[in-house]
Tab-separated table of C-alpha atoms in Angstrom:
chain	number	residue	atom	x	y	z
G	9	MET	CA	0.000	0.000	0.000
G	10	LEU	CA	2.946	2.287	0.434
G	11	HIS	CA	5.497	4.013	-1.772
G	12	ASN	CA	9.228	4.471	-1.498
G	13	THR	CA	8.866	8.238	-1.382
G	14	ARG	CA	7.877	7.664	2.238
G	15	ALA	CA	11.570	7.422	3.133
G	16	SER	CA	12.299	10.980	2.067
G	17	ALA	CA	9.101	12.172	3.738
G	18	MET	CA	10.115	10.592	7.036
G	19	ARG	CA	13.538	12.235	6.916
G	20	LYS	CA	11.760	15.568	7.057
G	21	LEU	CA	9.830	14.669	10.216
G	22	PRO	CA	10.998	16.136	13.508
G	23	LEU	CA	12.937	13.617	15.569
G	24	ALA	CA	10.318	13.492	18.316
G	25	ILE	CA	7.603	12.575	15.837
G	26	THR	CA	9.805	9.954	14.158
G	27	LEU	CA	10.553	8.318	17.489
G	28	GLY	CA	6.870	8.272	18.320
G	29	LEU	CA	5.953	6.626	15.043
G	30	VAL	CA	8.454	3.848	15.459
G	31	SER	CA	7.471	3.149	19.052
G	32	LEU	CA	3.868	2.778	17.998
G	33	ALA	CA	4.567	0.622	14.974
G	34	THR	CA	3.947	-2.630	16.808
G	35	GLN	CA	0.260	-1.865	17.135
G	36	GLN	CA	-0.457	0.092	14.001
G	37	ALA	CA	-1.254	-2.863	11.768
G	38	PHE	CA	-3.969	-4.226	14.008
G	39	ALA	CA	-6.719	-1.596	13.834
G	40	HIS	CA	-9.046	-1.892	10.880
G	41	GLY	CA	-12.635	-0.889	10.155
G	42	TYR	CA	-15.177	0.339	7.614
G	43	VAL	CA	-18.595	1.979	7.562
G	44	GLU	CA	-21.105	-0.824	7.286
G	45	SER	CA	-24.317	1.202	7.202
G	46	PRO	CA	-25.026	3.039	5.034
G	47	LYS	CA	-22.513	0.993	3.048
G	48	SER	CA	-19.353	2.906	2.245
G	49	ARG	CA	-17.863	3.041	-1.240
G	50	ALA	CA	-15.178	0.549	-0.236
G	51	PHE	CA	-17.613	-1.821	1.492
G	52	MET	CA	-19.898	-1.824	-1.570
G	53	CYS	CA	-16.900	-2.993	-3.571
G	54	SER	CA	-16.530	-6.095	-1.391
G	55	SER	CA	-20.095	-6.871	-0.278
G	56	THR	CA	-22.773	-8.546	-2.438
G	57	GLY	CA	-19.990	-9.971	-4.562
G	58	GLY	CA	-19.040	-6.525	-5.779
G	59	SER	CA	-22.277	-6.335	-7.787
G	60	LEU	CA	-22.960	-2.717	-6.764
G	61	ASN	CA	-19.454	-1.236	-7.089
G	62	ARG	CA	-17.139	-2.933	-9.571
G	63	ASP	CA	-13.573	-2.519	-10.835
G	64	CYS	CA	-12.407	-1.336	-7.412
G	65	GLY	CA	-9.007	-2.995	-7.337
G	66	ALA	CA	-7.339	-4.201	-4.146
G	67	VAL	CA	-9.860	-2.611	-1.768
G	68	THR	CA	-12.353	-5.276	-2.906
G	69	TYR	CA	-10.543	-7.670	-0.586
G	70	GLU	CA	-9.789	-5.306	2.314
G	71	PRO	CA	-12.317	-2.481	2.676
G	72	GLN	CA	-11.233	-2.236	6.315
G	73	SER	CA	-7.717	-1.084	5.367
G	74	VAL	CA	-8.259	2.463	4.055
G	75	GLU	CA	-5.815	3.683	6.687
G	76	TYR	CA	-4.148	7.069	6.510
G	77	SER	CA	-0.792	6.985	8.323
G	78	PRO	CA	2.694	8.502	7.998
G	79	SER	CA	3.681	5.783	5.542
G	80	VAL	CA	1.053	6.353	2.840
G	81	ASN	CA	1.850	7.852	-0.555
G	82	HIS	CA	0.019	11.194	-0.605
G	83	HIS	CA	-0.219	13.781	2.209
G	84	TYR	CA	-1.992	17.088	2.752
G	85	PRO	CA	-0.578	19.669	2.655
G	86	ASN	CA	2.772	17.968	1.905
G	87	GLN	CA	3.702	15.561	4.719
G	88	TYR	CA	2.137	13.702	7.629
G	89	CYS	CA	0.808	15.609	10.614
G	90	ALA	CA	-1.475	14.540	13.431
G	91	GLY	CA	-4.392	16.970	12.963
G	92	ASP	CA	-7.884	16.262	11.650
G	93	PHE	CA	-9.137	16.296	8.047
G	94	THR	CA	-9.180	20.093	7.853
G	95	GLN	CA	-5.463	20.306	8.732
G	96	CYS	CA	-3.906	17.028	7.582
G	97	GLY	CA	-4.716	13.739	5.972
G	98	PRO	CA	-4.717	12.326	2.439
G	99	ALA	CA	-3.834	14.801	-0.299
G	100	ASN	CA	-6.644	16.356	-2.309
G	101	GLY	CA	-7.702	13.975	-5.030
G	102	THR	CA	-6.696	10.935	-2.939
G	103	ILE	CA	-9.139	11.357	-0.036
G	104	ALA	CA	-11.357	8.362	-0.825
G	105	ALA	CA	-8.325	6.034	-0.941
G	106	GLY	CA	-6.765	7.426	2.229
G	107	GLY	CA	-3.745	8.518	0.191
G	108	ILE	CA	-2.855	4.895	-0.620
G	109	ASN	CA	-1.738	4.122	-4.168
G	110	SER	CA	-3.022	0.549	-4.182
G	111	PHE	CA	-6.558	1.783	-3.455
G	112	ALA	CA	-6.430	4.516	-6.123
G	113	GLN	CA	-9.538	3.226	-7.933
G	114	LEU	CA	-11.602	4.626	-5.043
G	115	ASN	CA	-10.563	8.136	-6.104
G	116	GLU	CA	-12.486	7.971	-9.380
G	117	GLN	CA	-15.278	10.506	-9.117
G	118	SER	CA	-18.268	11.155	-11.353
G	119	VAL	CA	-21.976	11.483	-10.830
G	120	THR	CA	-22.603	7.909	-12.005
G	121	ARG	CA	-19.430	6.008	-11.008
G	122	TRP	CA	-20.578	4.774	-7.589
G	123	GLN	CA	-23.732	3.176	-6.226
G	124	LYS	CA	-25.609	5.467	-3.847
G	125	THR	CA	-27.717	4.844	-0.751
G	126	THR	CA	-30.884	6.912	-0.445
G	127	VAL	CA	-31.343	8.663	2.897
G	128	LYS	CA	-33.558	11.435	4.239
G	129	PRO	CA	-32.305	14.728	5.654
G	130	GLY	CA	-32.220	14.912	9.431
G	131	MET	CA	-30.849	12.458	11.945
G	132	ASN	CA	-29.314	9.336	10.383
G	133	GLU	CA	-27.386	6.488	11.983
G	134	PHE	CA	-23.968	5.496	10.615
G	135	THR	CA	-22.348	2.239	11.759
G	136	TRP	CA	-18.607	1.550	11.937
G	137	HIS	CA	-17.708	-2.150	11.822
G	138	TYR	CA	-14.346	-3.225	13.268
G	139	ALA	CA	-12.303	-6.028	11.762
G	140	ALA	CA	-9.853	-5.344	14.593
G	141	GLY	CA	-10.403	-3.060	17.552
G	142	HIS	CA	-8.135	-0.287	18.761
G	143	ALA	CA	-8.227	2.566	21.235
G	144	SER	CA	-10.196	5.370	19.579
G	145	ALA	CA	-9.628	9.109	19.873
G	146	TYR	CA	-12.555	10.576	17.919
G	147	TYR	CA	-14.969	10.179	15.021
G	148	GLN	CA	-15.759	12.937	12.525
G	149	PHE	CA	-18.284	13.123	9.701
G	150	TYR	CA	-18.060	15.685	6.874
G	151	ILE	CA	-20.457	16.284	3.963
G	152	THR	CA	-19.933	17.840	0.548
G	153	LYS	CA	-21.117	21.410	-0.048
G	154	LYS	CA	-24.453	22.199	-1.659
G	155	ASP	CA	-22.723	23.385	-4.846
G	156	TRP	CA	-19.996	20.733	-5.069
G	157	ASN	CA	-19.160	19.293	-8.482
G	158	PRO	CA	-19.604	15.488	-8.384
G	159	ASN	CA	-17.623	15.088	-11.607
G	160	GLN	CA	-14.356	16.362	-10.105
G	161	PRO	CA	-11.948	14.510	-7.771
G	162	LEU	CA	-12.728	14.942	-4.088
G	163	THR	CA	-10.833	17.840	-2.480
G	164	ARG	CA	-11.262	19.787	0.733
G	165	ASP	CA	-12.925	22.545	-1.291
G	166	ALA	CA	-15.725	20.083	-2.058
G	167	PHE	CA	-16.549	19.567	1.650
G	168	GLU	CA	-18.092	21.650	4.387
G	169	LEU	CA	-15.095	21.835	6.718
G	170	LYS	CA	-17.197	22.053	9.861
G	171	PRO	CA	-17.978	18.420	10.666
G	172	LEU	CA	-21.605	17.364	11.046
G	173	LEU	CA	-20.445	15.241	13.972
G	174	ASN	CA	-17.280	15.556	16.059
G	175	GLU	CA	-17.523	12.769	18.623
G	176	ASN	CA	-14.883	12.225	21.311
G	177	ALA	CA	-14.324	8.475	21.726
G	178	GLY	CA	-12.435	8.796	25.000
G	179	GLY	CA	-9.863	6.104	24.185
G	180	VAL	CA	-12.451	3.310	24.178
G	181	ARG	CA	-11.324	0.179	22.334
G	182	PRO	CA	-14.134	-1.400	20.261
G	183	PRO	CA	-13.888	-5.196	20.130
G	184	ALA	CA	-12.869	-7.046	16.971
G	185	GLY	CA	-16.069	-7.806	15.081
G	186	GLY	CA	-17.869	-5.135	17.087
G	187	LYS	CA	-19.749	-2.067	15.911
G	188	THR	CA	-20.418	1.490	17.004
G	189	GLN	CA	-23.355	3.682	15.971
G	190	HIS	CA	-23.143	7.427	15.343
G	191	LYS	CA	-26.041	9.864	14.923
G	192	VAL	CA	-25.375	12.342	12.114
G	193	ASN	CA	-27.761	15.189	11.297
G	194	ILE	CA	-27.845	15.619	7.498
G	195	PRO	CA	-28.732	19.247	6.629
G	196	ALA	CA	-32.210	19.895	5.263
G	197	ASP	CA	-30.822	22.175	2.534
G	198	HIS	CA	-28.845	19.299	0.950
G	199	SER	CA	-30.479	17.127	-1.692
G	200	GLY	CA	-29.470	14.748	-4.449
G	201	TYR	CA	-26.013	13.206	-4.693
G	202	HIS	CA	-23.601	13.994	-1.867
G	203	VAL	CA	-20.548	12.311	-0.358
G	204	MET	CA	-20.192	11.787	3.368
G	205	LEU	CA	-16.637	11.419	4.686
G	206	ALA	CA	-16.288	9.450	7.922
G	207	THR	CA	-12.965	9.450	9.771
G	208	TRP	CA	-11.975	7.291	12.743
G	209	LYS	CA	-8.891	8.593	14.573
G	210	ILE	CA	-6.867	6.031	16.509
G	211	ALA	CA	-5.742	7.122	19.983
G	212	ASP	CA	-2.420	5.321	20.403
G	213	THR	CA	-1.037	5.154	16.856
G	214	ALA	CA	-0.543	7.686	14.078
G	215	ALA	CA	-3.397	6.222	11.966
G	216	THR	CA	-6.796	7.553	10.919
G	217	PHE	CA	-9.248	5.393	8.969
G	218	TYR	CA	-11.093	7.032	6.074
G	219	GLN	CA	-14.413	5.966	4.535
G	220	VAL	CA	-16.499	7.807	1.944
G	221	ILE	CA	-20.203	7.051	1.644
G	222	ASP	CA	-22.095	7.924	-1.535
G	223	LEU	CA	-25.568	9.200	-0.655
G	224	ASN	CA	-28.673	10.230	-2.515
G	225	ILE	CA	-30.428	12.659	-0.160
G	226	ASP	CA	-34.167	12.331	-0.720
G	227	ASN	CA	-35.376	15.806	0.217
G	228	ASP	CA	-39.084	16.186	0.967
G	229	GLY	CA	-39.176	19.396	-1.044
G	230	ALA	CA	-39.878	17.458	-4.259
G	231	PRO	CA	-42.394	14.732	-5.147
G	232	ILE	CA	-39.981	11.780	-5.145
G	233	PRO	CA	-41.123	8.208	-5.705
G	234	ASP	CA	-39.824	5.612	-3.286
G	235	TRP	CA	-37.537	3.170	-5.041
G	236	LYS	CA	-36.090	-0.171	-4.096
G	237	ILE	CA	-32.782	-1.215	-5.661
G	238	LEU	CA	-32.790	-4.586	-7.417
G	239	GLY	CA	-29.150	-4.621	-8.483
G	240	ALA	CA	-26.908	-3.037	-11.069
G	241	VAL	CA	-25.685	-3.652	-14.607
G	242	GLN	CA	-21.927	-3.179	-14.744
G	243	PRO	CA	-20.025	-2.105	-17.875
G	244	GLU	CA	-17.773	-4.622	-19.594
G	245	PRO	CA	-16.741	-4.959	-23.236
G	246	LEU	CA	-18.813	-7.323	-25.369
G	247	HIS	CA	-18.448	-8.567	-28.943
G	248	VAL	CA	-20.519	-8.403	-32.103
G	249	GLY	CA	-22.900	-11.363	-32.030
G	250	ASP	CA	-23.357	-11.346	-28.257
G	251	LYS	CA	-26.829	-11.064	-26.744
G	252	VAL	CA	-27.887	-9.562	-23.411
G	253	SER	CA	-31.292	-10.186	-21.872
G	254	THR	CA	-33.092	-9.576	-18.591
G	255	ARG	CA	-34.809	-12.221	-16.494
G	256	VAL	CA	-37.592	-10.694	-14.408
G	257	PHE	CA	-38.868	-12.418	-11.265
G	258	THR	CA	-41.892	-11.826	-9.054
G	259	SER	CA	-42.934	-13.843	-6.018
G	260	ALA	CA	-44.678	-16.166	-8.484
G	261	GLY	CA	-41.444	-16.899	-10.320
G	262	GLU	CA	-39.876	-15.809	-13.609
G	263	GLN	CA	-42.034	-13.674	-15.924
G	264	GLN	CA	-40.749	-14.538	-19.386
G	265	ASN	CA	-43.167	-12.126	-21.068
G	266	ARG	CA	-41.310	-9.245	-19.369
G	267	GLN	CA	-37.897	-10.177	-20.768
G	268	THR	CA	-35.925	-7.457	-22.558
G	269	ARG	CA	-33.359	-8.577	-25.131
G	270	LEU	CA	-30.530	-6.605	-26.742
G	271	ASN	CA	-28.562	-7.933	-29.719
G	272	ILE	CA	-25.025	-6.603	-30.125
G	273	ASP	CA	-24.828	-5.940	-33.873
G	274	THR	CA	-21.985	-3.398	-34.148
G	275	GLU	CA	-18.613	-2.680	-32.563
G	276	GLU	CA	-20.030	0.569	-31.182
G	277	GLN	CA	-22.857	-1.257	-29.429
G	278	ALA	CA	-20.331	-3.691	-27.952
G	279	GLN	CA	-18.412	-0.940	-26.115
G	280	ALA	CA	-18.362	-1.383	-22.334
G	281	ASN	CA	-20.273	1.824	-21.531
G	282	THR	CA	-22.611	1.789	-24.539
G	283	TRP	CA	-24.578	-1.444	-24.394
G	284	PRO	CA	-25.774	-0.852	-20.774
G	285	PHE	CA	-27.198	2.505	-21.962
G	286	LEU	CA	-28.971	0.818	-24.898
G	287	LEU	CA	-30.328	-1.949	-22.676
G	288	ALA	CA	-31.639	0.612	-20.170
G	289	GLN	CA	-33.422	2.461	-22.975
G	290	LYS	CA	-35.205	-0.720	-24.044
G	291	VAL	CA	-36.073	-1.711	-20.467
G	292	ASN	CA	-37.566	1.674	-19.660
G	293	LYS	CA	-39.790	1.535	-22.745
G	294	ALA	CA	-41.001	-1.982	-21.922
G	295	ASN	CA	-42.973	-1.029	-18.774
G	296	ALA	CA	-41.967	-4.301	-17.112
G	297	GLY	CA	-42.428	-3.164	-13.511
G	298	TYR	CA	-38.904	-1.834	-13.030
G	299	VAL	CA	-36.568	0.694	-14.645
G	300	MET	CA	-32.848	0.886	-15.313
G	301	GLY	CA	-30.498	3.880	-15.128
G	302	GLU	CA	-29.258	6.428	-12.606
G	303	LEU	CA	-31.132	9.074	-10.631
G	304	ASN	CA	-30.742	12.592	-12.006
G	305	ALA	CA	-31.105	15.882	-10.107
G	306	ASN	CA	-34.909	15.556	-10.351
G	307	ASN	CA	-34.759	12.016	-8.949
G	308	GLU	CA	-35.769	10.568	-12.290
G	309	VAL	CA	-34.191	7.291	-13.406
G	310	VAL	CA	-32.549	7.849	-16.786
G	311	PRO	CA	-30.270	5.567	-18.865
G	312	ASN	CA	-26.562	6.052	-18.220
G	313	TYR	CA	-23.436	5.365	-20.243
G	314	GLY	CA	-21.696	2.957	-17.874
G	315	LYS	CA	-23.184	1.416	-14.724
G	316	ASN	CA	-26.992	1.329	-14.589
G	317	THR	CA	-28.895	0.583	-11.398
G	318	MET	CA	-32.125	-1.395	-11.561
G	319	TYR	CA	-34.947	0.195	-9.571
G	320	ALA	CA	-38.540	-0.739	-8.836
G	321	LYS	CA	-41.162	1.236	-6.975
G	322	ASN	CA	-41.958	-0.132	-3.577
G	323	ASN	CA	-45.401	-1.252	-4.742
G	324	SER	CA	-43.999	-3.131	-7.769
G	325	ASP	CA	-44.411	-6.916	-7.865
G	326	VAL	CA	-40.860	-7.325	-9.235
G	327	VAL	CA	-38.581	-8.804	-6.590
G	328	SER	CA	-35.416	-9.401	-8.633
G	329	VAL	CA	-33.912	-9.011	-12.089
G	330	GLU	CA	-31.007	-11.015	-13.487
G	331	ILE	CA	-28.826	-10.121	-16.460
G	332	GLN	CA	-28.059	-12.991	-18.807
G	333	LYS	CA	-25.340	-12.796	-21.470
G	334	GLU	CA	-24.981	-15.100	-24.443
G	335	GLN	CA	-21.451	-14.718	-25.728
G	336	PRO	CA	-20.802	-17.321	-28.423
G	337	SER	CA	-18.120	-15.099	-29.900
G	338	ILE	CA	-15.798	-15.512	-26.894
G	339	PRO	CA	-13.768	-18.723	-26.997
G	340	GLY	CA	-13.380	-20.527	-23.731
G	341	GLU	CA	-10.094	-19.676	-22.027
G	342	LEU	CA	-8.629	-20.266	-18.563
G	343	LYS	CA	-5.607	-18.337	-17.268
G	344	LEU	CA	-3.675	-18.584	-13.981
G	345	SER	CA	-1.594	-15.858	-12.372
G	346	GLY	CA	0.511	-15.606	-9.220
G	347	LEU	CA	1.932	-19.139	-9.173
G	348	GLN	CA	5.671	-19.689	-8.689
G	349	ALA	CA	7.954	-22.401	-10.021
G	350	GLU	CA	9.441	-23.062	-6.579
G	351	TYR	CA	8.346	-22.607	-2.961
G	352	THR	CA	10.439	-23.002	0.182
G	353	LEU	CA	9.072	-25.306	2.856
G	354	LYS	CA	8.831	-24.009	6.400
G	355	ASP	CA	8.181	-26.729	8.962
G	356	ASN	CA	6.995	-28.991	6.123
G	357	ALA	CA	4.398	-26.428	5.080
G	358	ALA	CA	3.828	-23.960	2.258
G	359	ASP	CA	0.972	-21.857	0.934
G	360	LEU	CA	-0.237	-21.369	-2.635
G	361	HIS	CA	-1.836	-18.037	-3.550
G	362	PHE	CA	-3.035	-17.467	-7.109
G	363	ASN	CA	-5.857	-16.198	-9.292
G	364	ALA	CA	-7.848	-18.018	-11.964
G	365	ILE	CA	-9.586	-16.154	-14.795
G	366	ALA	CA	-12.079	-17.922	-17.067
G	367	GLN	CA	-13.946	-16.462	-20.019
G	368	GLY	CA	-16.449	-17.751	-22.559
G	369	GLY	CA	-19.287	-18.713	-20.243
G	370	LYS	CA	-20.352	-19.239	-16.662
G	371	TYR	CA	-18.056	-21.629	-14.823
G	372	THR	CA	-17.509	-23.494	-11.586
G	373	ILE	CA	-13.756	-23.405	-10.970
G	374	SER	CA	-11.911	-25.866	-8.751
G	375	SER	CA	-8.280	-26.512	-7.888
G	376	THR	CA	-6.595	-29.780	-6.883
G	377	VAL	CA	-2.981	-30.276	-5.765
G	378	TYR	CA	-1.206	-33.583	-6.491
G	379	ASN	CA	2.091	-34.833	-5.105
G	380	ASP	CA	4.726	-36.798	-7.074
G	381	LYS	CA	2.865	-40.029	-6.235
G	382	ASN	CA	-0.219	-38.665	-8.018
G	383	GLU	CA	-2.077	-38.442	-4.714
G	384	SER	CA	-4.463	-35.522	-4.272
G	385	ILE	CA	-3.444	-33.612	-1.146
G	386	ALA	CA	-5.560	-30.430	-1.309
G	387	TYR	CA	-8.745	-29.248	-2.998
G	388	GLN	CA	-10.737	-26.025	-3.187
G	389	GLN	CA	-13.787	-25.017	-5.211
G	390	ALA	CA	-14.880	-21.448	-5.894
G	391	GLU	CA	-18.483	-20.323	-5.739
G	392	PRO	CA	-20.334	-21.296	-8.951
G	393	GLY	CA	-20.434	-18.393	-11.380
G	394	ASN	CA	-17.310	-16.721	-9.969
G	395	ASN	CA	-15.131	-16.586	-13.083
G	396	THR	CA	-12.217	-14.798	-11.370
G	397	PRO	CA	-11.649	-16.562	-8.029
G	398	HIS	CA	-8.609	-16.159	-5.782
G	399	PHE	CA	-7.314	-19.435	-4.353
G	400	SER	CA	-5.413	-19.621	-1.077
G	401	ILE	CA	-4.410	-23.245	-0.506
G	402	PRO	CA	-2.436	-24.329	2.574
G	403	LEU	CA	-0.162	-27.341	2.074
G	404	ARG	CA	0.662	-29.051	5.354
G	405	ASN	CA	2.816	-32.059	6.254
G	406	VAL	CA	4.397	-32.070	2.802
G	407	ASN	CA	7.942	-32.870	1.692
G	408	ASP	CA	10.301	-31.488	-0.907
G	409	GLY	CA	9.685	-32.646	-4.463
G	410	GLY	CA	7.554	-31.984	-7.516
G	411	TYR	CA	3.849	-31.151	-7.373
G	412	ASP	CA	1.033	-30.243	-9.777
G	413	VAL	CA	-1.876	-27.902	-9.220
G	414	VAL	CA	-4.704	-28.721	-11.628
G	415	VAL	CA	-7.327	-26.019	-12.144
G	416	VAL	CA	-10.556	-27.005	-13.880
G	417	ALA	CA	-13.355	-24.699	-15.041
G	418	LYS	CA	-16.613	-26.597	-15.624
G	419	PRO	CA	-19.154	-24.614	-17.693
G	420	GLU	CA	-22.927	-24.755	-17.526
G	421	LYS	CA	-22.677	-25.797	-21.143
G	422	GLY	CA	-19.804	-26.169	-23.546
G	423	GLU	CA	-16.263	-27.427	-23.172
G	424	LEU	CA	-14.419	-27.942	-19.917
G	425	LEU	CA	-11.268	-25.819	-19.447
G	426	GLN	CA	-8.122	-26.972	-17.629
G	427	GLN	CA	-4.702	-25.568	-16.730
G	428	THR	CA	-1.947	-27.492	-14.956
G	429	HIS	CA	0.986	-25.814	-13.219
G	430	HIS	CA	4.001	-27.800	-12.048
G	431	PHE	CA	5.965	-26.509	-9.082
G	432	THR	CA	8.635	-27.687	-6.694
G	433	LEU	CA	8.672	-27.624	-2.923
G	434	LYS	CA	12.198	-27.100	-1.653
G	435	ALA	CA	13.278	-27.873	1.885
G	436	GLU	CA	14.721	-24.933	3.734
G	437	ASP	CA	18.479	-24.943	4.147
G	438	ALA	CA	18.765	-25.868	7.788
G	439	ASN	CA	22.548	-25.620	7.660
G	440	SER	CA	22.795	-22.108	6.284
G	441	GLY	CA	22.402	-20.420	9.654
G	442	ASP	CA	22.265	-17.083	7.889
G	443	TYR	CA	19.021	-15.934	9.459
G	444	ASP	CA	17.532	-15.525	12.893
G	445	PHE	CA	13.931	-16.545	12.183
G	446	ILE	CA	11.735	-18.081	9.532
G	447	PHE	CA	9.225	-15.308	8.881
G	448	PRO	CA	6.919	-14.585	10.742
G	449	LYS	CA	8.240	-16.568	13.735
G	450	GLY	CA	9.546	-14.311	16.489
G	451	LEU	CA	7.763	-11.324	14.922
G	452	SER	CA	7.494	-9.237	18.081
G	453	GLY	CA	11.270	-9.411	18.583
G	454	TYR	CA	12.329	-8.130	15.170
G	455	LYS	CA	14.640	-5.131	15.304
G	456	ALA	CA	17.304	-3.448	13.185
G	457	GLY	CA	19.650	-6.143	11.885
G	458	THR	CA	17.287	-9.092	12.417
G	459	LYS	CA	17.545	-11.571	9.519
G	460	VAL	CA	14.604	-13.690	8.408
G	461	LEU	CA	14.027	-16.382	5.803
G	462	ALA	CA	11.043	-15.305	3.685
G	463	LYS	CA	8.499	-17.216	1.609
G	464	ASP	CA	10.461	-16.621	-1.592
G	465	GLY	CA	13.494	-18.453	-0.151
G	466	ASN	CA	15.616	-15.328	0.277
G	467	VAL	CA	17.044	-13.883	3.485
G	468	TYR	CA	16.096	-10.318	4.438
G	469	GLU	CA	17.597	-8.007	7.043
G	470	CYS	CA	15.470	-5.498	8.978
G	471	LYS	CA	16.498	-1.950	8.083
G	472	PRO	CA	18.111	0.375	10.625
G	473	PHE	CA	16.170	2.912	12.697
G	474	PRO	CA	13.829	4.682	11.962
G	475	TYR	CA	12.529	2.078	9.462
G	476	SER	CA	12.992	-0.938	11.726
G	477	GLY	CA	9.582	-0.278	13.289
G	478	TYR	CA	7.914	-1.407	10.073
G	479	CYS	CA	9.488	-4.879	10.240
G	480	ILE	CA	7.029	-5.971	12.932
G	481	GLN	CA	3.945	-4.524	11.219
G	482	TRP	CA	2.445	-7.743	9.910
G	483	ASN	CA	-0.602	-9.941	10.331
G	484	ALA	CA	-2.600	-12.122	7.944
G	485	GLY	CA	-4.773	-9.179	6.929
G	486	ALA	CA	-2.002	-6.584	6.581
G	487	THR	CA	0.934	-7.993	4.626
G	488	GLN	CA	2.331	-4.912	2.885
G	489	PHE	CA	5.635	-5.120	4.812
G	490	GLU	CA	6.107	-8.884	4.448
G	491	PRO	CA	9.701	-9.397	3.240
G	492	GLY	CA	10.023	-10.137	-0.449
G	493	VAL	CA	6.320	-10.471	-1.219
G	494	GLY	CA	4.572	-7.499	0.423
G	495	SER	CA	3.710	-4.496	-1.728
G	496	ASN	CA	6.121	-2.311	0.262
G	497	TRP	CA	8.650	-4.735	1.740
G	498	GLN	CA	11.525	-2.489	0.555
G	499	ASP	CA	10.485	0.132	3.092
G	500	ALA	CA	11.345	-2.266	5.929
G	501	TRP	CA	13.827	-4.850	4.628
G	502	ILE	CA	17.135	-5.291	2.795
G	503	ARG	CA	17.495	-8.406	0.622
G	504	LYS	CA	20.755	-10.219	1.448
């Protein structure tokens, strides 16, 4: 999540601050949370299978980790300081991502890019959910100005800089898996699309967690119908010859007479942002009990180039709508990424982490590991219909030698796809003696000069002060400083 420019930024910090950051580093990786209700932008990327917010990048897998700290990439005004959002924090244009490069997709900003939650002006309850608890200093909630431009990147000029809520948390530590509720009074003179920024300041580290929530404020000043959201149609490129259709369901089952069908006849129609607009146009003319598009300033649902939300009035009999794609033009293909040719055993154990990507239909993807005796020793299956699963397969009580991982994608119809990857498990060199620990054993005792044997088989030495504090910032959910494999291991380690 971090960037090497952090080293030069830290050199500019006063010595007292630098010492404080390092002394707190042991705890900094263990506080994580997100706004669960109304669902934040990041949480919508990871919940409901990412069907509401798509193409979010790494935050899909860790919405709890939008953590602004001294080690992030972008600071306001130019380096870390300990004040609140009005004084410090992520640089303008990087607010939604907490200044973190790996979450940069969250910074995209347009009136239709993100799914919104409809709320009323007045008192609303916002819920923080904690993946890991930590002593809390305060919570603040900011809202965009009445005249903000939703098609420009989020900056401080877009927000009212007097928080709607400034709540002292008194150092209370919420439990892991716990929640806290916060009453926020949304101004009556705000209506339509607005962004709420929620910040959670940690009391005993240098971190603040950032969450933006995309809201549609349903102001009683206009005659607004009450809508329920059925789902969303996400943009993706299609091909000439493909077909897209809707499947409409009521409590009585599928209503085939309400189906809307779009044939992709030209390259222009096949463009990722074009065909959803054309489909929405056809749906809205069909009077099928629901509509497709995005809410405009008059709270009318109109077709949109890009993502289109499916809405039904609360009195509609439509309970769900599915999008079905027929894509005969796409040949079946299965790709694997992230696998290595060799892994180093640690206590007769290793872990496989990789992604599978299948195209050409709807698949159920499974993965089986075989040893050199052709015995199956591990198996995982992804959820049916997930064409891009991530596999994390622990191998335990295994020995050095050759192994195969066989990945199979079984379609609903058509040809089965398979990829086989051969890899070697290599026993660690017990006689080398050139390291103190096998990472992450002895984690709490790492200091400047500590040498560890990492997953990639190389030995790494913990950097000198003031960077040595980052060597112990690791857990299963925060691996950016893991030697050799973390996104920012070079900030903490020297490869030997």
